[in-house]
Short mmCIF file of C-alpha atoms in Angstrom, two decimals:
data_model
loop_
_atom_site.label_atom_id
_atom_site.label_comp_id
_atom_site.label_asym_id
_atom_site.label_seq_id
_atom_site.Cartn_x
_atom_site.Cartn_y
_atom_site.Cartn_z
CA MET A 15 1.91 -90.20 -47.02
CA PRO A 16 1.30 -87.78 -49.98
CA LYS A 17 -1.93 -88.09 -51.99
CA ASP A 18 -2.25 -90.12 -55.21
CA LEU A 19 1.23 -90.21 -56.63
CA THR A 20 4.03 -92.59 -57.49
CA ILE A 21 6.84 -93.25 -55.04
CA GLY A 22 10.02 -95.33 -55.14
CA ILE A 23 9.55 -98.95 -54.01
CA ASP A 24 12.39 -98.57 -51.50
CA GLU A 25 10.34 -96.01 -49.59
CA LEU A 26 8.02 -98.78 -48.36
CA ILE A 27 8.88 -100.41 -45.04
CA PRO A 28 8.50 -104.20 -44.65
CA ASP A 29 6.44 -105.17 -41.57
CA PRO A 30 8.94 -106.25 -38.86
CA LYS A 31 6.17 -108.22 -37.10
CA ASN A 32 4.89 -110.01 -40.19
CA ALA A 33 3.41 -113.30 -38.97
CA ARG A 34 3.60 -114.81 -42.42
CA ARG A 35 6.86 -116.52 -43.40
CA HIS A 36 7.91 -116.45 -47.05
CA SER A 37 10.47 -119.05 -48.10
CA SER A 38 12.90 -118.28 -50.91
CA LYS A 39 10.88 -120.71 -53.05
CA ASN A 40 7.73 -118.70 -52.33
CA ILE A 41 9.42 -115.39 -53.14
CA GLY A 42 10.88 -116.94 -56.29
CA ALA A 43 7.40 -118.01 -57.44
CA ILE A 44 5.96 -114.51 -56.87
CA GLU A 45 8.93 -113.02 -58.69
CA SER A 46 8.30 -115.35 -61.66
CA SER A 47 4.66 -114.32 -61.72
CA ILE A 48 5.61 -110.63 -61.69
CA ARG A 49 8.13 -111.15 -64.46
CA ALA A 50 5.54 -113.03 -66.55
CA PHE A 51 2.45 -110.91 -65.96
CA GLY A 52 3.73 -107.74 -64.31
CA PRO A 53 2.60 -106.57 -60.86
CA ALA A 54 -1.17 -107.04 -60.62
CA ARG A 55 -2.37 -107.41 -57.04
CA SER A 56 -2.38 -104.30 -54.86
CA ILE A 57 -0.70 -104.35 -51.49
CA VAL A 58 -1.84 -102.58 -48.30
CA ILE A 59 0.29 -100.06 -46.45
CA ASP A 60 -0.49 -97.99 -43.40
CA GLY A 61 -0.09 -94.23 -43.00
CA ASN A 62 3.57 -94.66 -42.07
CA GLY A 63 4.45 -96.60 -45.19
CA VAL A 64 4.66 -99.98 -43.37
CA VAL A 65 3.43 -102.86 -45.54
CA ARG A 66 0.54 -104.56 -43.70
CA ALA A 67 -0.40 -106.99 -46.46
CA GLY A 68 1.85 -108.00 -49.31
CA ASN A 69 5.31 -108.21 -47.76
CA GLY A 70 6.14 -111.20 -49.98
CA THR A 71 4.95 -109.29 -53.03
CA LEU A 72 7.10 -106.30 -52.07
CA GLU A 73 10.23 -108.42 -51.75
CA ALA A 74 9.56 -110.28 -55.00
CA ALA A 75 8.75 -107.06 -56.88
CA LYS A 76 12.10 -105.60 -55.85
CA ARG A 77 13.81 -108.73 -57.11
CA ALA A 78 11.90 -108.54 -60.37
CA GLY A 79 13.20 -105.02 -60.89
CA VAL A 80 10.01 -103.08 -60.15
CA LYS A 81 11.03 -99.53 -59.23
CA ASN A 82 7.83 -97.62 -58.51
CA VAL A 83 4.65 -97.94 -56.44
CA ARG A 84 1.42 -96.12 -57.33
CA ILE A 85 -0.23 -94.85 -54.15
CA VAL A 86 -4.05 -95.04 -53.97
CA HIS A 87 -5.64 -93.64 -50.81
CA SER A 88 -8.78 -95.34 -49.56
CA THR A 89 -10.98 -95.10 -46.47
CA GLY A 90 -12.11 -98.71 -46.73
CA GLU A 91 -15.51 -97.86 -48.19
CA GLU A 92 -14.79 -99.14 -51.68
CA LEU A 93 -12.79 -101.89 -53.33
CA VAL A 94 -9.63 -100.91 -55.15
CA ALA A 95 -9.41 -102.78 -58.46
CA VAL A 96 -6.29 -102.98 -60.57
CA VAL A 97 -7.40 -103.05 -64.21
CA ARG A 98 -5.11 -104.99 -66.55
CA ASP A 99 -6.34 -104.35 -70.09
CA ASP A 100 -3.08 -105.63 -71.48
CA LEU A 101 -3.55 -109.28 -70.38
CA SER A 102 -5.08 -111.78 -72.81
CA ASP A 103 -7.69 -114.24 -71.51
CA ILE A 104 -5.08 -116.97 -71.32
CA GLN A 105 -2.62 -114.73 -69.48
CA ALA A 106 -5.34 -113.59 -67.07
CA ALA A 107 -6.34 -117.20 -66.32
CA ALA A 108 -2.72 -118.21 -65.79
CA TYR A 109 -2.17 -115.19 -63.54
CA ALA A 110 -5.23 -116.14 -61.44
CA LEU A 111 -3.76 -119.59 -60.78
CA ALA A 112 -0.29 -118.19 -60.04
CA ASP A 113 -1.76 -115.65 -57.62
CA ASN A 114 -3.57 -118.34 -55.62
CA ARG A 115 -0.61 -120.70 -55.69
CA THR A 116 1.90 -118.16 -54.42
CA THR A 117 -0.42 -117.38 -51.48
CA ASP A 118 -0.53 -121.09 -50.60
CA MET A 119 3.25 -121.31 -50.50
CA SER A 120 3.78 -119.06 -47.50
CA GLU A 121 3.33 -120.34 -43.94
CA TRP A 122 2.66 -118.97 -40.47
CA ASP A 123 5.46 -117.89 -38.19
CA ILE A 124 4.00 -119.47 -35.05
CA LYS A 125 5.76 -117.19 -32.56
CA GLU A 126 4.83 -113.97 -34.37
CA LEU A 127 1.30 -115.23 -34.95
CA ASN A 128 0.84 -116.00 -31.24
CA LEU A 129 2.16 -112.59 -30.26
CA ALA A 130 -0.02 -110.82 -32.81
CA ILE A 131 -3.14 -112.67 -31.64
CA GLU A 132 -2.38 -111.86 -28.01
CA GLU A 133 -1.65 -108.22 -28.64
CA LEU A 134 -4.72 -107.68 -30.83
CA SER A 135 -6.95 -109.58 -28.41
CA LEU A 136 -5.77 -107.27 -25.64
CA GLN A 137 -6.88 -104.34 -27.79
CA GLY A 138 -10.34 -105.88 -28.07
CA MET A 139 -9.97 -107.14 -31.65
CA ASN A 140 -11.90 -110.37 -32.23
CA LEU A 141 -9.93 -112.45 -34.76
CA GLU A 142 -12.24 -115.46 -34.64
CA THR A 143 -14.39 -114.11 -37.45
CA PHE A 144 -11.35 -113.98 -39.74
CA GLY A 145 -10.72 -117.72 -39.50
CA PHE A 146 -8.39 -117.75 -36.48
CA GLU A 147 -10.82 -119.59 -34.23
CA PRO A 148 -8.66 -122.77 -34.02
CA PHE A 149 -5.70 -120.73 -32.70
CA ILE A 150 -7.43 -118.57 -30.11
CA ASN A 151 -7.69 -119.76 -26.49
CA SER A 152 -5.99 -122.97 -27.53
CA PRO A 153 -2.49 -124.04 -26.50
CA VAL A 154 -1.28 -123.84 -30.08
CA ILE A 155 2.35 -124.42 -29.25
CA GLN A 156 1.73 -127.76 -27.53
CA SER A 157 -1.23 -128.77 -29.66
CA PRO A 158 -1.06 -131.89 -31.81
CA TYR A 159 -3.12 -129.87 -34.27
CA VAL A 160 -0.12 -127.71 -35.04
CA SER A 161 1.36 -129.85 -37.81
CA HIS A 162 -2.11 -130.58 -39.10
CA VAL A 163 -2.96 -126.96 -39.82
CA GLY A 164 0.36 -126.16 -41.42
CA LEU A 165 2.06 -124.53 -38.45
CA LYS A 166 5.48 -125.46 -37.25
CA HIS A 167 6.18 -126.29 -33.60
CA PRO A 168 8.85 -123.87 -32.32
CA ASP A 169 11.00 -126.84 -31.27
CA GLN A 170 10.52 -128.49 -34.63
CA GLU A 171 13.77 -127.10 -35.96
CA SER A 172 14.65 -127.26 -39.62
CA PRO A 173 17.87 -129.17 -40.42
CA LYS A 174 19.62 -125.85 -41.10
CA THR A 175 18.79 -124.56 -37.61
CA GLU A 176 19.87 -127.83 -35.98
CA GLU A 177 23.33 -127.40 -37.47
CA LYS A 178 23.67 -124.20 -35.49
CA GLN A 179 22.92 -125.90 -32.15
CA ALA A 180 25.99 -126.60 -30.03
CA ASN A 181 24.83 -130.01 -28.77
CA ASP A 182 23.17 -132.98 -30.45
CA SER A 183 20.52 -134.83 -28.48
CA GLU A 184 20.67 -138.12 -30.35
CA SER A 185 24.42 -138.63 -30.13
CA GLU A 186 24.64 -137.51 -26.49
CA TRP A 187 21.84 -139.89 -25.44
CA ARG A 188 23.75 -142.98 -26.65
CA SER A 189 24.44 -145.67 -24.00
CA MET A 190 21.28 -144.62 -22.17
CA PRO A 191 17.85 -146.36 -22.22
CA GLU A 192 16.17 -146.69 -25.61
CA PHE A 193 14.23 -143.64 -26.78
CA ASN A 194 13.23 -144.41 -30.39
CA GLN A 195 10.46 -141.97 -31.26
CA LYS A 196 8.54 -142.49 -34.48
CA GLU A 197 6.41 -140.09 -36.46
CA ASP A 198 2.80 -141.00 -35.77
CA PRO A 199 0.87 -138.09 -37.16
CA VAL A 200 -2.69 -137.13 -36.40
CA TYR A 201 -4.90 -138.51 -39.20
CA ARG A 202 -7.51 -135.85 -38.75
CA SER A 203 -8.63 -133.33 -36.14
CA MET A 204 -11.95 -131.56 -36.02
CA ILE A 205 -13.76 -129.16 -33.72
CA VAL A 206 -17.22 -130.29 -32.55
CA HIS A 207 -19.67 -127.72 -31.18
CA PHE A 208 -22.37 -128.52 -28.57
CA ALA A 209 -25.46 -126.47 -27.91
CA ASN A 210 -25.85 -127.68 -24.32
CA ASN A 211 -24.38 -129.88 -21.63
CA GLN A 212 -26.77 -132.73 -22.34
CA ASP A 213 -25.50 -133.03 -25.91
CA PHE A 214 -21.92 -132.82 -24.72
CA THR A 215 -22.41 -135.55 -22.12
CA GLU A 216 -24.20 -137.79 -24.58
CA PHE A 217 -21.40 -137.34 -27.11
CA CYS A 218 -18.74 -138.24 -24.51
CA ASN A 219 -20.72 -141.26 -23.36
CA LEU A 220 -21.26 -142.50 -26.89
CA LEU A 221 -17.54 -142.33 -27.68
CA ARG A 222 -16.51 -143.35 -24.14
CA LEU A 223 -14.38 -140.23 -23.82
CA LYS A 224 -13.06 -139.34 -20.38
CA VAL A 225 -12.93 -135.57 -20.36
CA THR A 226 -12.94 -132.89 -17.68
CA ASP A 227 -13.57 -129.15 -17.76
CA ARG A 228 -9.87 -128.69 -18.43
CA THR A 229 -9.56 -131.19 -21.28
CA LYS A 230 -8.36 -129.41 -24.42
CA PHE A 231 -8.10 -132.39 -26.76
CA THR A 232 -8.47 -136.13 -26.66
CA TRP A 233 -7.86 -139.16 -28.81
CA PHE A 234 -10.37 -141.60 -30.08
CA PRO A 235 -9.86 -144.27 -28.98
CA ASP A 236 -8.14 -142.97 -25.84
CA ARG A 237 -4.86 -144.77 -26.43
CA GLU A 238 -2.52 -142.98 -24.03
CA ARG A 239 -4.68 -143.46 -20.96
CA ASP A 240 -5.11 -147.16 -21.75
CA SER A 241 -1.40 -147.79 -22.13
CA ARG A 242 -0.65 -146.06 -18.83
CA LYS A 243 -3.15 -148.11 -16.88
CA LEU A 244 -1.86 -151.44 -18.02
CA LYS A 245 1.88 -151.14 -17.67
CA GLY A 246 4.74 -149.49 -15.86
CA TYR A 247 8.55 -149.58 -15.90
CA LYS A 248 10.62 -151.11 -13.15
CA SER A 249 14.26 -152.20 -13.05
CA ASP A 250 15.53 -155.70 -12.25
CA GLU A 251 18.82 -154.24 -11.08
CA PRO A 252 19.35 -153.27 -7.43
CA MET B 25 17.11 -148.97 -8.70
CA ASN B 26 17.35 -145.88 -6.55
CA PRO B 27 18.98 -142.52 -7.28
CA ARG B 28 22.55 -141.84 -6.12
CA PHE B 29 21.74 -138.42 -4.72
CA PRO B 30 19.21 -137.34 -2.09
CA LEU B 31 15.71 -136.18 -3.09
CA TYR B 32 14.01 -133.32 -1.27
CA ILE B 33 10.48 -131.94 -1.42
CA PRO B 34 9.92 -128.49 0.09
CA SER B 35 6.24 -128.51 1.04
CA LYS B 36 3.71 -126.16 2.56
CA SER B 37 0.15 -126.87 3.69
CA ARG B 38 -0.10 -130.02 1.63
CA ALA B 39 0.23 -132.68 4.32
CA ASP B 40 -3.10 -134.14 3.26
CA SER B 41 -2.68 -134.19 -0.49
CA ARG B 42 1.18 -134.43 -0.74
CA PRO B 43 1.19 -135.72 -4.38
CA THR B 44 5.00 -135.91 -4.82
CA SER B 45 5.47 -137.67 -1.52
CA LYS B 46 2.83 -140.24 -2.46
CA ALA B 47 4.40 -140.76 -5.90
CA LEU B 48 7.84 -141.41 -4.41
CA GLU B 49 6.39 -143.73 -1.74
CA CYS B 50 4.67 -145.69 -4.50
CA MET B 51 7.98 -145.97 -6.38
CA GLY B 52 9.91 -146.93 -3.23
CA VAL B 53 12.29 -143.98 -3.63
CA PRO B 54 13.75 -142.49 -0.42
CA TYR B 55 13.26 -138.75 0.10
CA TYR B 56 13.14 -135.92 2.60
CA ILE B 57 10.26 -133.51 2.90
CA VAL B 58 11.10 -130.03 4.23
CA VAL B 59 8.39 -128.14 6.11
CA GLU B 60 7.98 -125.12 8.35
CA GLU B 61 8.11 -125.90 12.06
CA SER B 62 4.46 -125.00 12.54
CA GLN B 63 3.41 -127.78 10.17
CA TYR B 64 5.87 -130.45 11.36
CA VAL B 65 3.25 -132.32 13.37
CA ASP B 66 0.81 -132.39 10.46
CA TYR B 67 3.38 -133.94 8.15
CA CYS B 68 4.68 -136.39 10.76
CA ALA B 69 1.14 -137.68 11.15
CA VAL B 70 1.18 -138.97 7.57
CA ILE B 71 4.86 -139.42 6.67
CA GLU B 72 7.64 -141.36 8.42
CA LYS B 73 9.19 -138.97 10.95
CA LYS B 74 12.77 -139.53 9.76
CA LYS B 75 11.79 -138.19 6.33
CA VAL B 76 10.45 -134.89 7.65
CA LEU B 77 12.97 -132.05 8.06
CA VAL B 78 12.19 -128.71 9.68
CA LEU B 79 13.23 -125.65 7.70
CA ASP B 80 15.70 -123.48 9.59
CA PRO B 81 13.87 -120.08 9.72
CA GLU B 82 17.19 -118.31 9.34
CA TYR B 83 17.06 -119.26 5.65
CA GLN B 84 13.76 -117.39 5.35
CA ARG B 85 15.12 -114.33 7.11
CA LYS B 86 18.24 -114.22 4.90
CA TYR B 87 16.42 -114.97 1.68
CA ASN B 88 16.81 -112.51 -1.22
CA THR B 89 13.27 -111.97 -2.46
CA CYS B 90 14.46 -109.50 -5.14
CA ASP B 91 11.75 -107.03 -4.11
CA ASP B 92 11.01 -104.64 -1.25
CA TYR B 93 8.24 -106.59 0.47
CA GLY B 94 10.52 -108.66 2.73
CA LEU B 95 8.60 -111.13 4.87
CA THR B 96 5.30 -109.24 4.60
CA LYS B 97 4.29 -111.57 1.75
CA SER B 98 4.94 -115.27 1.27
CA ILE B 99 8.47 -115.74 -0.04
CA GLY B 100 7.84 -118.93 -2.02
CA PRO B 101 9.92 -122.10 -1.83
CA GLY B 102 13.33 -120.51 -2.52
CA ALA B 103 14.46 -120.30 1.10
CA ALA B 104 13.60 -123.95 1.72
CA ARG B 105 15.43 -124.88 -1.46
CA ASN B 106 18.58 -123.10 -0.22
CA PHE B 107 18.26 -124.94 3.10
CA ILE B 108 18.01 -128.18 1.11
CA TRP B 109 21.09 -127.31 -0.96
CA ASP B 110 23.17 -126.83 2.18
CA HIS B 111 21.65 -129.89 3.84
CA SER B 112 22.75 -132.13 0.98
CA ILE B 113 26.25 -130.63 1.14
CA SER B 114 26.35 -131.33 4.88
CA LEU B 115 25.59 -134.97 4.09
CA GLY B 116 28.55 -135.01 1.69
CA TYR B 117 26.65 -135.26 -1.59
CA PRO B 118 27.92 -133.55 -4.77
CA TRP B 119 24.40 -133.21 -6.26
CA HIS B 120 20.83 -133.14 -4.95
CA TRP B 121 17.30 -133.33 -6.27
CA VAL B 122 14.67 -130.79 -5.27
CA MET B 123 11.10 -131.16 -6.47
CA ASP B 124 7.76 -129.40 -6.14
CA ASP B 125 5.14 -130.95 -3.88
CA ASN B 126 2.51 -131.30 -6.61
CA ILE B 127 3.97 -133.94 -8.93
CA LYS B 128 1.62 -136.89 -9.21
CA SER B 129 3.85 -139.31 -11.13
CA PHE B 130 7.04 -139.81 -13.10
CA MET B 131 7.14 -141.34 -16.56
CA ARG B 132 9.39 -142.65 -19.28
CA LEU B 133 8.80 -141.62 -22.91
CA CYS B 134 9.80 -144.32 -25.36
CA LYS B 135 8.38 -145.46 -28.68
CA ASN B 136 5.71 -142.75 -28.62
CA LYS B 137 4.31 -143.83 -25.25
CA LYS B 138 4.43 -142.16 -21.85
CA ILE B 139 4.63 -145.02 -19.34
CA LEU B 140 4.67 -144.66 -15.55
CA MET B 141 7.88 -145.38 -13.66
CA TYR B 142 7.53 -147.72 -10.70
CA ASP B 143 10.98 -147.21 -9.21
CA GLY B 144 13.77 -144.62 -9.09
CA THR B 145 15.67 -145.82 -12.18
CA GLY B 146 14.68 -142.74 -14.16
CA PHE B 147 16.36 -140.53 -11.57
CA ARG B 148 19.48 -142.72 -11.72
CA CYS B 149 19.61 -142.47 -15.53
CA MET B 150 19.34 -138.69 -15.42
CA GLU B 151 22.07 -138.54 -12.77
CA ASP B 152 24.39 -140.81 -14.74
CA PHE B 153 23.85 -138.72 -17.83
CA CYS B 154 24.88 -135.54 -16.02
CA LEU B 155 27.92 -137.22 -14.49
CA ARG B 156 29.35 -137.85 -17.97
CA TYR B 157 30.02 -134.14 -18.41
CA GLU B 158 32.22 -131.51 -16.80
CA ASN B 159 29.85 -128.60 -17.16
CA ILE B 160 26.23 -129.56 -16.50
CA SER B 161 25.00 -127.59 -13.51
CA MET B 162 21.30 -128.48 -13.50
CA ALA B 163 18.98 -130.97 -15.17
CA GLY B 164 15.50 -132.39 -14.81
CA PRO B 165 12.55 -134.05 -16.55
CA CYS B 166 10.15 -132.07 -18.75
CA TYR B 167 6.46 -131.76 -17.88
CA ALA B 168 4.56 -134.68 -19.42
CA MET B 169 1.88 -132.28 -20.65
CA PHE B 170 4.45 -130.35 -22.70
CA VAL B 171 5.63 -133.37 -24.64
CA VAL B 172 3.71 -134.64 -27.65
CA ALA B 173 4.28 -138.39 -27.58
CA ASN B 174 3.58 -139.17 -31.21
CA ARG B 175 6.19 -136.95 -32.78
CA LEU B 176 9.47 -137.99 -34.35
CA SER B 177 10.91 -134.55 -33.76
CA THR B 178 10.63 -134.84 -29.96
CA PRO B 179 14.28 -135.23 -28.88
CA ALA B 180 15.45 -137.22 -25.85
CA LEU B 181 17.09 -134.07 -24.50
CA VAL B 182 16.72 -130.33 -24.77
CA PHE B 183 19.87 -128.42 -23.90
CA ASN B 184 20.33 -125.06 -22.23
CA THR B 185 16.82 -124.17 -21.28
CA ARG B 186 14.83 -123.62 -18.08
CA ILE B 187 14.74 -126.53 -15.64
CA TYR B 188 11.65 -126.45 -13.51
CA SER B 189 9.82 -128.18 -10.67
CA CYS B 190 12.08 -131.23 -10.46
CA ASN B 191 15.71 -130.15 -10.46
CA LEU B 192 18.91 -132.14 -10.17
CA ILE B 193 21.49 -129.58 -9.04
CA ARG B 194 25.24 -129.72 -8.85
CA ASN B 195 26.17 -128.59 -5.34
CA ASP B 196 29.47 -126.83 -6.00
CA VAL B 197 28.23 -124.20 -8.44
CA PRO B 198 28.34 -120.62 -7.13
CA PHE B 199 24.61 -119.88 -7.26
CA ARG B 200 21.65 -120.02 -4.90
CA TRP B 201 17.90 -119.67 -5.24
CA ARG B 202 16.57 -116.14 -5.09
CA GLY B 203 13.39 -114.23 -5.91
CA ARG B 204 9.86 -114.40 -4.60
CA TYR B 205 8.74 -115.90 -7.92
CA ASN B 206 10.27 -117.68 -10.92
CA GLU B 207 13.14 -119.10 -8.93
CA ASP B 208 13.53 -121.92 -11.46
CA THR B 209 13.86 -119.53 -14.39
CA ASP B 210 16.22 -117.22 -12.53
CA LEU B 211 18.56 -120.01 -11.42
CA SER B 212 18.56 -121.53 -14.92
CA LEU B 213 19.42 -118.16 -16.47
CA CYS B 214 22.12 -117.36 -13.92
CA MET B 215 23.79 -120.69 -14.69
CA LEU B 216 23.43 -120.35 -18.46
CA LYS B 217 24.76 -116.78 -18.47
CA ALA B 218 27.82 -118.01 -16.56
CA GLY B 219 28.45 -120.60 -19.30
CA TRP B 220 27.13 -123.74 -17.58
CA CYS B 221 24.86 -126.17 -19.42
CA THR B 222 21.40 -127.30 -18.38
CA VAL B 223 19.62 -130.41 -19.65
CA GLN B 224 15.90 -131.02 -19.84
CA PHE B 225 14.97 -134.66 -20.38
CA ASN B 226 12.08 -135.72 -22.58
CA SER B 227 13.10 -139.35 -22.16
CA PHE B 228 11.90 -139.08 -18.57
CA LEU B 229 8.97 -136.90 -17.58
CA GLN B 230 7.21 -135.47 -14.54
CA ASP B 231 3.43 -135.43 -14.50
CA LYS B 232 2.72 -132.34 -12.50
CA ILE B 233 -0.69 -131.30 -11.31
CA GLU B 234 -1.44 -128.04 -13.06
CA THR B 235 -0.21 -124.98 -11.14
CA GLN B 236 -3.00 -123.21 -9.24
CA VAL B 237 -5.17 -126.35 -8.98
CA VAL B 238 -4.10 -128.08 -5.75
CA LYS B 239 -4.67 -126.23 -2.48
CA GLY B 240 -1.61 -125.12 -0.50
CA GLY B 241 1.81 -124.19 -1.92
CA ASN B 242 2.01 -121.05 -4.05
CA THR B 243 -1.65 -121.28 -5.10
CA GLU B 244 -2.87 -119.79 -1.87
CA ALA B 245 0.22 -117.72 -1.16
CA PHE B 246 0.39 -115.80 -4.44
CA TYR B 247 -1.96 -116.31 -7.32
CA VAL B 248 -5.35 -116.18 -5.62
CA GLY B 249 -4.72 -112.69 -4.29
CA GLU B 250 -2.52 -110.91 -6.81
CA GLY B 251 -2.69 -112.84 -10.08
CA THR B 252 0.39 -113.60 -12.13
CA TYR B 253 1.44 -110.03 -13.04
CA PRO B 254 3.96 -109.44 -10.19
CA LYS B 255 5.48 -112.84 -10.88
CA SER B 256 6.07 -112.17 -14.55
CA LYS B 257 7.11 -108.57 -13.96
CA MET B 258 9.86 -109.71 -11.58
CA GLN B 259 11.24 -112.02 -14.24
CA VAL B 260 11.48 -109.18 -16.75
CA ASP B 261 13.08 -106.94 -14.14
CA LEU B 262 15.73 -109.54 -13.24
CA HIS B 263 16.59 -110.60 -16.78
CA PRO B 264 15.46 -107.86 -19.18
CA ASP B 265 17.98 -108.98 -21.80
CA VAL B 266 16.16 -112.25 -22.49
CA SER B 267 12.65 -111.74 -21.07
CA ARG B 268 9.46 -109.96 -22.05
CA LEU B 269 5.99 -109.69 -20.57
CA VAL B 270 3.03 -111.15 -22.51
CA LYS B 271 -0.63 -111.81 -21.74
CA LYS B 272 -1.59 -115.31 -22.83
CA PHE B 273 -4.76 -117.33 -22.28
CA GLY B 274 -6.13 -114.65 -19.95
CA ARG B 275 -3.10 -114.53 -17.62
CA TRP B 276 0.17 -112.65 -17.54
CA HIS B 277 3.20 -114.69 -18.52
CA HIS B 278 6.84 -113.98 -19.13
CA HIS B 279 8.46 -115.11 -22.34
CA VAL B 280 12.14 -115.98 -22.04
CA ASP B 281 14.38 -116.43 -25.08
CA TYR B 282 16.92 -119.20 -24.48
CA SER B 283 18.05 -119.46 -28.11
CA SER B 284 21.42 -117.77 -27.62
CA PHE B 285 22.46 -120.30 -24.96
CA LYS B 286 21.55 -123.22 -27.22
CA LYS B 287 24.15 -122.01 -29.69
CA THR B 288 26.95 -121.06 -27.32
CA ASN B 289 27.00 -123.34 -24.26
CA LYS B 290 28.61 -126.57 -25.39
CA LEU B 291 28.73 -129.76 -23.35
CA ILE B 292 32.19 -130.93 -22.30
CA ARG B 293 32.34 -134.70 -21.93
CA LYS B 294 34.68 -136.06 -19.24
CA ALA B 295 37.87 -137.55 -20.68
CA ASP B 296 37.35 -141.01 -19.18
CA VAL B 297 33.74 -141.42 -20.34
CA VAL B 298 33.23 -143.96 -23.13
CA ILE B 299 29.93 -143.82 -24.97
CA THR B 300 29.01 -146.74 -27.20
CA GLY B 301 26.16 -147.03 -29.67
CA GLU B 302 24.39 -149.65 -27.54
CA ASN B 303 21.46 -148.70 -25.31
CA ASP B 304 21.76 -149.43 -21.59
CA GLU B 305 18.30 -150.27 -20.30
CA TYR B 306 19.38 -150.22 -16.64
CA GLY B 307 17.37 -153.44 -16.21
CA LEU B 308 14.13 -151.60 -16.98
CA ARG B 309 11.27 -153.81 -18.10
CA LEU B 310 7.56 -153.34 -18.53
CA ILE B 311 5.47 -154.77 -15.71
CA GLU B 312 1.77 -155.35 -15.46
CA VAL B 313 0.15 -152.91 -13.03
CA ARG B 314 -2.92 -154.06 -11.17
CA HIS B 315 -3.52 -151.15 -8.82
CA VAL B 316 -3.13 -147.61 -10.20
#
């Protein structure tokens, strides 16, 4: 990458492994912000021109008609600030809100996120300090926490994707025993840390939790275990 | 209510624990357990003799392990499963069940609850479902631990994916078990690539003891010595078009992409099958359980 110059925006390469998913609504909001205030936030690219942070901004900037990118080389020893003398106080305040809001509107691509965490962990990179602690060493895909932290279960298809499936579960299951699932979301999940085994045991005893070394999550009260113990299904028919 | 088709459990060195056998005994479901000759006496000491079948060693000798190690390493349950396939055909059955020997119970998922089954009606329901269609080659219940009970988006069925550990197999399809590892995945993929459909049930579940926990079976034969790398590597070698190798939770795994089959392999319902909107409960009712 040449030193401190301006290049065409099309020379940048979107990250093919981006773990962040930007909906058209999200891109539209970033585009509106760029049209209203101009590009303000810097993006991060690597030495090969691949966008490592700011893929949504890149896409929206193209849509907003931005043609050029100013390249600023940095070794990570100083902050790079974009100075916008042209913005009034009101515009700057509005931009600050828009910038935070457009970040909120993107979501994780669970498959890409899992792969990225695995690959980086293998390279010795500890992601826990960057806020990924709930996802690491936890069966994210099966976890009831998934919907709670804004991730989508891979099988939780959007209506658009379902239309592409060849077979429909609900209609094919007709004339079979009742299934009738209802949404019963987790009210709240939290991670509790223990300094020693005595504290852990006392906690479990206080809440009457039946856990083993392999337990990854539990309910309070422990509703599934109770329902299993009391009842079972059996047919009257021979 | 019992299943229409015979149930088989290939088992090795688990005469004492035998979780699947105990679960089926508790449910009153008839079954065969298939063991190597050297362990026949051990199994007959704890299971009715007429239920214990001896594996013909010829099936082990002929077995395609998909590697160069031959019989120098344990070959897994594939050979016994092929013996079972042919045994069920010899009895005149069009389908058979084959299940791992570490399943501790079977369940029904309904109204957000996983409830234990106390007879074989779940097997009968799954069989009847498959018999409605021309082109289902394999089906089976999902692992209970993979199903989140309190979620609206959990469907009764998942089509065209891997069927594992408890498999209802159509006998006249032109496939057989192969491979030292991942036989379930390989057979599922061979069927799907040939255009057949597979069905995984969430409406009925198997509660399997976690792999590599119970002594005997593949735990001792494979994982303790060599880890999971050769297992996952073989999968990628056999089906590179849909598989890739990943390290997850400290172990090697293979990731298989079934998405293309979900879009292309369409169920064909038999012409004479009438499906109404009414549920058929098969006489299932909730009973109080005193001894669990």
